[in-house]
Amino acid sequence: MKTIIFIGTNKSGSSREATRAAEKLGYFTVLFTNNEKQLQQRKAYPDIHKMILIDTSNIEDMKDEIYNLTKTGLEIKSIVSFVDPFVHIASILCDEFCDNYTSSTAIEMMEDKEKTRNFLKNQPYSPKFFLLKPNESFSNNMAFPLIVKSPKSTGSKDVLLANDSDQLKKHLSHLRSKNPRETIMIEEYIEGPQYLVEALVYKRQAHVIGIIEQEITQGKRFIITGYGVLVKAPKEIQTGLEEVLQSIVKAFNIENGALHLELRLTKDGWKLIEINPRISGGAMNTMLHAAFGFNLVEETLKLFLGERPDINPKHRKFVYTKYVIVESKGILEKVIGRNKATNTPGVVDVYVKPKRGTLLTPPLSMGHRYAYVIAEGTTLAEAKNKAINAAKEIKFILKVS
């Protein structure tokens, strides 16, 4: 039986839509997970045919399990992950057990922010940065504000803004208390609007799938709370982003693969915030499907299987996604307004994540975004307006903890 093994998945979002896409394509799906809760909620994953509880950071254990699966007659066609930080691990296993059409070396470098920054440091789109070794004090003359982050972090939970030396010391102390032996990265703070570029590379040809304007809410962390898909980006934006993408694909020697870039447009041109060797999580796949009519995770799976992906837009619609966060901490008693939001004209999709009894907090990571609304319109401004108004209907009634 032709099989795809997935390493890790979330209950919803791009990674889960990938397991559904694999089933739709006719593959037997196996999930390696270190999340015991997923086995307890087994009925919630009908698209996953076999679920195996395993340490997903232990390659040798997973190799043993893959050998066991092959002995039962399963033909492993690909081993993939759509989840940080397992993309590289999946690719290494794919190198050993099946035809790997992507590059494990490029994926490893893109997963590691320190390696990425060093590798691209001479490129015009690379911001100024400084790497601080354990126990080393910061003696660089970079001007405040500065971004302080862990190169191994995913998302925004360990990305901190320092406006002065006191804040810098506090952030360094916080990150070192979590990982004393880890290098810390200090970067110049980049001003300017932020864009996300979803891309696929097929036979060394880089394709921009979508250019998305990001709305950032800055509290204790940088949390992206809005995404606007540009159906037709202004020519100078499209051209500039394509040039950066082509440069990165060439530098990393990517023959086939999926990636997304986050960049800011400054008075000095584009500056790269980060690269990830996978599609963005959360609502991204649904958002792009609403905008262009194709399923990006399905086409990515075809790419991983050595097939040509079909990424020709079936239509072009302006789409905006608004995420919902909370401003105070408390236990969720009930959610109101979900149906009202769903029935708002122009709304494509509404998703509410937490169940009753969950502790909700103001956001310290992207995982603390508790709902989203995707809407479409004849212009991006109209789609944004519809998404924001519908999202206002969703209210989390909290019992203060």
Coordinates of C-alpha atoms in Angstrom, one line a residue:
M1 CA 0.0 0.0 0.0
K2 CA 1.4 3.4 -1.0
T3 CA 2.1 5.3 2.2
I4 CA 3.1 8.8 3.4
I5 CA 4.5 9.2 6.9
F6 CA 3.9 12.5 8.6
I7 CA 6.0 13.6 11.5
G8 CA 3.8 15.7 13.8
T9 CA 0.6 17.5 13.0
N10 CA -1.6 20.1 14.6
K11 CA -5.3 19.5 15.1
S12 CA -6.1 22.1 12.5
G13 CA -4.3 24.3 10.0
S14 CA -1.9 23.6 7.2
S15 CA -0.3 20.5 8.7
R16 CA -3.7 18.9 9.3
E17 CA -4.9 19.8 5.8
A18 CA -1.8 18.0 4.5
T19 CA -2.9 14.7 6.1
R20 CA -6.4 15.2 4.6
A21 CA -4.8 15.9 1.2
A22 CA -2.7 12.8 1.3
E23 CA -5.8 10.7 2.0
K24 CA -7.6 12.4 -0.8
L25 CA -4.7 11.6 -3.2
G26 CA -5.2 7.9 -2.3
Y27 CA -2.3 7.3 0.1
F28 CA -2.3 5.4 3.3
T29 CA -1.4 7.9 6.0
V30 CA 0.8 7.3 9.1
L31 CA 1.4 9.8 11.8
F32 CA 4.4 9.8 14.1
T33 CA 3.4 11.9 17.1
N34 CA 4.8 12.7 20.6
N35 CA 1.4 14.2 21.6
E36 CA -0.4 11.6 23.7
K37 CA -3.6 13.7 23.6
Q38 CA -3.9 13.0 19.9
L39 CA -4.1 9.2 20.6
Q40 CA -6.8 9.9 23.3
Q41 CA -8.7 12.0 20.7
R42 CA -8.2 9.3 17.9
K43 CA -11.7 9.7 16.5
A44 CA -11.0 13.3 15.6
Y45 CA -8.4 12.2 13.0
P46 CA -10.2 9.9 10.6
D47 CA -7.9 10.9 7.7
I48 CA -4.9 9.4 9.6
H49 CA -5.0 5.7 9.1
K50 CA -2.3 4.7 11.6
M51 CA -1.1 6.8 14.5
I52 CA 2.1 5.9 16.4
L53 CA 3.1 7.5 19.7
I54 CA 6.9 8.0 19.5
D55 CA 9.7 10.5 20.5
T56 CA 9.7 12.6 17.3
S57 CA 13.1 14.0 18.1
N58 CA 14.7 10.5 18.2
I59 CA 15.7 9.5 14.7
E60 CA 16.8 6.0 15.6
D61 CA 13.5 5.1 17.3
M62 CA 11.6 6.4 14.2
K63 CA 13.9 4.4 11.9
D64 CA 13.0 1.2 13.8
E65 CA 9.3 2.0 13.5
I66 CA 9.7 2.7 9.7
Y67 CA 11.4 -0.7 9.3
N68 CA 8.5 -2.3 11.2
L69 CA 6.0 -0.6 8.9
T70 CA 7.8 -1.8 5.7
K71 CA 7.7 -5.4 7.1
T72 CA 3.9 -5.1 7.2
G73 CA 3.9 -4.5 3.4
L74 CA 3.6 -0.7 3.4
E75 CA 5.4 1.0 0.5
I76 CA 6.8 4.3 1.9
K77 CA 6.6 6.9 -0.8
S78 CA 7.5 9.9 1.2
I79 CA 8.2 11.0 4.8
V80 CA 7.2 14.6 5.4
S81 CA 6.5 17.2 8.0
F82 CA 4.6 20.5 7.9
V83 CA 5.4 21.3 11.5
D84 CA 8.4 23.1 13.1
P85 CA 10.9 21.7 14.0
F86 CA 10.5 18.3 12.2
V87 CA 10.9 19.3 8.6
H88 CA 14.6 18.5 8.5
I89 CA 14.2 15.3 10.5
A90 CA 11.5 14.1 8.1
S91 CA 13.8 14.9 5.1
I92 CA 16.7 12.9 6.6
L93 CA 14.4 9.9 7.1
C94 CA 13.1 10.3 3.6
D95 CA 16.8 10.3 2.3
E96 CA 17.1 6.8 3.8
F97 CA 13.8 5.2 3.1
C98 CA 12.4 6.7 -0.1
D99 CA 13.2 9.0 -3.0
N100 CA 13.7 12.5 -1.6
Y101 CA 13.1 15.2 -4.2
T102 CA 14.0 18.0 -1.7
S103 CA 17.3 18.9 -0.1
S104 CA 18.0 18.0 3.5
T105 CA 21.0 20.3 3.6
A106 CA 19.0 23.4 2.5
I107 CA 16.2 22.5 4.9
E108 CA 18.6 22.1 7.9
M109 CA 20.1 25.5 7.2
M110 CA 16.7 27.2 6.8
E111 CA 15.5 25.7 10.0
D112 CA 18.4 27.2 11.9
K113 CA 18.2 31.0 12.0
E114 CA 21.9 31.3 13.0
K115 CA 23.1 29.3 10.0
T116 CA 20.7 31.2 7.7
R117 CA 21.9 34.6 8.9
N118 CA 25.6 33.6 8.6
F119 CA 25.0 32.1 5.2
L120 CA 23.3 35.2 3.8
K121 CA 25.2 37.9 5.7
N122 CA 26.7 39.5 2.6
Q123 CA 23.4 39.8 0.8
P124 CA 21.8 43.3 0.5
Y125 CA 18.6 42.0 2.1
S126 CA 20.3 40.7 5.2
P127 CA 19.9 42.9 8.3
K128 CA 22.8 43.8 10.6
F129 CA 23.1 41.1 13.3
F130 CA 25.4 40.0 16.1
L131 CA 25.8 36.5 17.6
L132 CA 26.3 36.4 21.4
K133 CA 28.0 33.3 22.7
P134 CA 27.0 31.9 26.2
N135 CA 28.5 34.0 29.0
E136 CA 29.6 36.7 26.5
S137 CA 28.6 40.3 27.1
F138 CA 27.2 42.5 24.4
S139 CA 29.8 45.0 23.3
N140 CA 28.7 45.8 19.8
N141 CA 27.9 49.4 18.8
M142 CA 24.5 48.6 17.2
A143 CA 21.9 51.3 17.8
F144 CA 18.7 50.7 19.7
P145 CA 16.0 49.5 19.3
L146 CA 17.2 45.9 18.8
I147 CA 15.6 42.5 18.3
V148 CA 16.8 39.8 20.7
K149 CA 16.0 36.2 19.8
S150 CA 16.9 32.6 20.2
P151 CA 18.1 31.2 16.8
K152 CA 16.4 27.8 17.6
S153 CA 13.0 29.4 18.4
T154 CA 9.9 28.9 16.3
G155 CA 7.2 31.6 15.9
S156 CA 7.4 34.7 18.1
K157 CA 7.7 33.3 21.6
D158 CA 11.4 34.1 21.9
V159 CA 11.6 37.2 19.7
L160 CA 11.9 40.3 22.0
L161 CA 12.2 44.0 21.4
A162 CA 14.9 45.9 23.4
N163 CA 14.5 49.7 23.4
D164 CA 17.5 50.3 25.7
S165 CA 20.3 48.6 27.5
D166 CA 18.2 47.7 30.6
Q167 CA 15.6 45.9 28.4
L168 CA 18.5 44.2 26.5
K169 CA 20.0 42.9 29.8
K170 CA 16.5 41.7 30.9
H171 CA 15.9 39.8 27.6
L172 CA 19.4 38.3 27.6
S173 CA 18.9 37.1 31.2
H174 CA 15.4 35.6 30.2
L175 CA 16.7 33.7 27.2
R176 CA 19.8 32.5 29.0
S177 CA 17.8 31.2 31.9
K178 CA 15.8 29.0 29.4
N179 CA 18.9 27.8 27.4
P180 CA 22.2 28.6 29.1
R181 CA 24.4 27.0 26.4
E182 CA 22.7 28.6 23.4
T183 CA 23.9 31.4 21.2
I184 CA 21.6 34.5 21.2
M185 CA 21.1 36.6 18.1
I186 CA 20.8 40.3 18.3
E187 CA 19.5 42.1 15.2
E188 CA 18.8 45.7 14.1
Y189 CA 15.1 46.5 14.4
I190 CA 13.6 46.9 10.9
E191 CA 11.0 49.6 10.3
G192 CA 8.5 49.2 7.5
P193 CA 5.5 47.1 6.4
Q194 CA 5.9 43.3 6.6
Y195 CA 5.1 40.8 3.9
L196 CA 5.0 37.1 3.8
V197 CA 5.9 35.2 0.6
E198 CA 4.7 31.6 0.1
A199 CA 6.7 29.9 -2.5
L200 CA 7.3 26.5 -4.2
V201 CA 10.4 25.5 -6.1
Y202 CA 10.1 23.0 -8.9
K203 CA 13.1 21.9 -10.9
R204 CA 15.1 25.0 -9.7
Q205 CA 12.3 27.3 -10.8
A206 CA 11.0 29.4 -7.9
H207 CA 7.2 30.2 -8.0
V208 CA 5.7 32.9 -5.9
I209 CA 2.4 31.3 -4.7
G210 CA 1.1 34.3 -2.7
I211 CA 2.2 37.7 -1.4
I212 CA 0.5 38.5 1.9
E213 CA 0.5 41.7 3.9
Q214 CA 0.9 41.1 7.6
E215 CA -0.7 43.1 10.4
I216 CA 1.4 42.9 13.5
T217 CA 0.0 43.5 17.0
Q218 CA 2.9 44.4 19.4
G219 CA 2.3 43.6 23.0
K220 CA 4.8 41.6 25.0
R221 CA 5.6 39.8 21.7
F222 CA 5.2 40.5 18.0
I223 CA 1.9 38.7 17.1
I224 CA 0.6 38.6 13.5
T225 CA -3.2 39.2 13.8
G226 CA -4.0 40.0 10.2
Y227 CA -3.1 38.6 6.7
G228 CA -4.2 40.2 3.5
V229 CA -3.6 38.2 0.3
L230 CA -2.5 40.5 -2.6
V231 CA -4.3 39.2 -5.7
K232 CA -2.1 41.5 -7.8
A233 CA 0.8 43.0 -5.9
P234 CA 2.2 46.4 -7.1
K235 CA 4.8 45.7 -9.7
E236 CA 7.7 47.1 -7.7
I237 CA 6.7 44.8 -4.7
Q238 CA 6.3 41.7 -6.9
T239 CA 9.6 42.3 -8.7
G240 CA 11.6 43.0 -5.5
L241 CA 10.2 40.0 -3.7
E242 CA 10.8 37.7 -6.7
E243 CA 14.5 38.9 -6.9
V244 CA 15.0 38.1 -3.2
L245 CA 13.3 34.7 -3.6
Q246 CA 15.4 33.8 -6.6
S247 CA 18.6 34.8 -4.8
I248 CA 17.7 32.6 -1.8
V249 CA 16.8 29.6 -4.0
K250 CA 20.1 30.0 -5.8
A251 CA 22.2 30.5 -2.6
F252 CA 20.7 27.4 -0.9
N253 CA 20.8 25.4 -4.2
I254 CA 17.2 24.3 -3.9
E255 CA 16.0 22.0 -6.7
N256 CA 12.5 21.3 -5.3
G257 CA 10.9 22.5 -2.1
A258 CA 8.4 24.6 -0.2
L259 CA 9.3 27.7 1.8
H260 CA 8.0 31.0 3.0
L261 CA 9.8 34.2 3.6
E262 CA 9.0 37.1 5.9
L263 CA 10.4 40.5 4.8
R264 CA 10.0 44.1 5.6
L265 CA 10.1 46.9 3.0
T266 CA 12.5 49.7 4.2
K267 CA 13.9 52.9 2.6
D268 CA 17.0 50.8 1.9
G269 CA 15.0 48.1 0.1
W270 CA 13.8 44.6 1.3
K271 CA 15.2 43.1 4.5
L272 CA 14.7 39.5 5.3
I273 CA 13.2 38.8 8.7
E274 CA 13.2 35.0 8.4
I275 CA 12.9 31.9 6.2
N276 CA 11.0 28.7 7.0
P277 CA 11.3 25.5 4.8
R278 CA 7.5 24.8 4.8
I279 CA 4.1 26.4 4.2
S280 CA 3.0 28.8 7.0
G281 CA 0.8 27.1 9.6
G282 CA -2.6 28.2 10.8
A283 CA -5.1 29.5 8.2
M284 CA -2.6 29.9 5.4
N285 CA -3.6 27.0 3.2
T286 CA -7.3 27.8 3.6
M287 CA -6.6 31.5 2.8
L288 CA -4.7 30.7 -0.4
H289 CA -7.4 28.2 -1.5
A290 CA -10.0 31.0 -1.1
A291 CA -7.8 33.4 -3.0
F292 CA -6.6 31.2 -5.8
G293 CA -8.7 28.0 -5.9
F294 CA -5.9 25.4 -5.5
N295 CA -4.8 23.5 -2.4
L296 CA -1.2 24.4 -1.7
V297 CA -0.5 21.5 0.7
E298 CA -1.9 19.0 -1.8
E299 CA 0.4 20.5 -4.5
T300 CA 3.3 20.4 -2.1
L301 CA 2.7 16.7 -1.5
K302 CA 2.8 16.1 -5.2
L303 CA 6.1 17.9 -5.4
F304 CA 7.5 15.7 -2.5
L305 CA 6.3 12.7 -4.5
G306 CA 8.2 13.8 -7.6
E307 CA 5.2 15.0 -9.5
R308 CA 4.6 18.4 -11.1
P309 CA 2.5 20.6 -8.9
D310 CA -0.5 22.5 -10.4
I311 CA -0.3 26.0 -9.0
N312 CA -2.2 27.8 -11.8
P313 CA -4.8 30.0 -10.1
K314 CA -8.4 28.8 -10.8
H315 CA -9.6 32.3 -9.8
R316 CA -8.3 35.4 -8.1
K317 CA -10.1 36.8 -5.1
F318 CA -9.1 39.4 -2.5
V319 CA -9.0 37.6 0.9
Y320 CA -8.3 38.8 4.4
T321 CA -7.8 36.8 7.6
K322 CA -8.3 38.3 11.0
Y323 CA -7.1 36.5 14.1
V324 CA -8.8 37.0 17.5
I325 CA -6.7 37.3 20.7
V326 CA -7.7 38.1 24.3
E327 CA -6.6 41.0 26.4
S328 CA -6.9 39.4 29.8
K329 CA -6.2 36.0 31.4
G330 CA -8.9 33.6 32.4
I331 CA -10.7 30.3 32.1
L332 CA -13.0 30.0 29.1
E333 CA -16.6 29.6 30.1
K334 CA -18.2 30.0 26.7
V335 CA -17.7 31.5 23.2
I336 CA -20.5 33.7 21.7
G337 CA -20.9 35.1 18.2
R338 CA -19.5 32.2 16.2
N339 CA -22.6 31.6 14.2
K340 CA -23.2 35.4 13.7
A341 CA -19.6 35.7 12.4
T342 CA -20.1 32.6 10.1
N343 CA -23.3 34.1 8.6
T344 CA -21.7 37.5 7.9
P345 CA -21.8 38.2 4.1
G346 CA -18.4 37.5 2.5
V347 CA -17.1 35.3 5.3
V348 CA -15.4 32.1 3.9
D349 CA -14.3 30.4 7.1
V350 CA -14.5 30.8 10.8
Y351 CA -12.4 28.7 13.2
V352 CA -12.5 28.8 17.0
K353 CA -9.7 26.8 18.7
P354 CA -10.2 26.6 22.5
K355 CA -12.8 24.4 24.3
R356 CA -14.6 25.3 27.5
G357 CA -12.3 25.1 30.5
T358 CA -9.2 26.2 28.6
L359 CA -6.9 28.8 30.2
L360 CA -6.6 31.8 27.8
T361 CA -3.9 34.4 28.0
P362 CA -2.9 37.6 26.2
P363 CA -0.5 36.4 23.4
L364 CA 3.1 35.4 24.2
S365 CA 3.2 33.2 21.0
M366 CA 1.3 32.6 17.8
G367 CA -0.4 29.7 19.6
H368 CA -2.2 32.2 21.7
R369 CA -4.4 33.3 18.8
Y370 CA -7.7 31.7 19.6
A371 CA -9.9 32.2 16.5
Y372 CA -9.8 33.5 13.0
V373 CA -12.2 34.7 10.4
I374 CA -11.4 34.6 6.6
A375 CA -13.4 36.9 4.3
E376 CA -13.4 37.8 0.7
G377 CA -14.2 41.0 -1.1
T378 CA -14.0 42.8 -4.4
T379 CA -11.0 44.8 -3.0
L380 CA -8.6 44.0 -0.2
A381 CA -10.0 46.8 1.9
E382 CA -13.5 45.3 1.6
A383 CA -12.3 41.8 2.5
K384 CA -10.4 43.3 5.5
N385 CA -13.4 45.2 6.6
K386 CA -15.7 42.1 6.4
A387 CA -13.2 39.9 8.3
I388 CA -12.6 42.5 11.1
N389 CA -16.3 43.2 11.6
A390 CA -17.1 39.4 11.7
A391 CA -14.2 38.8 14.1
K392 CA -15.7 41.4 16.5
E393 CA -18.7 39.1 16.9
I394 CA -16.6 36.4 18.4
K395 CA -16.3 36.9 22.2
F396 CA -14.6 34.7 24.7
I397 CA -16.4 34.8 28.1
L398 CA -13.7 34.3 30.7
K399 CA -13.8 33.4 34.4
V400 CA -10.9 35.3 35.9
S401 CA -8.4 32.8 37.2

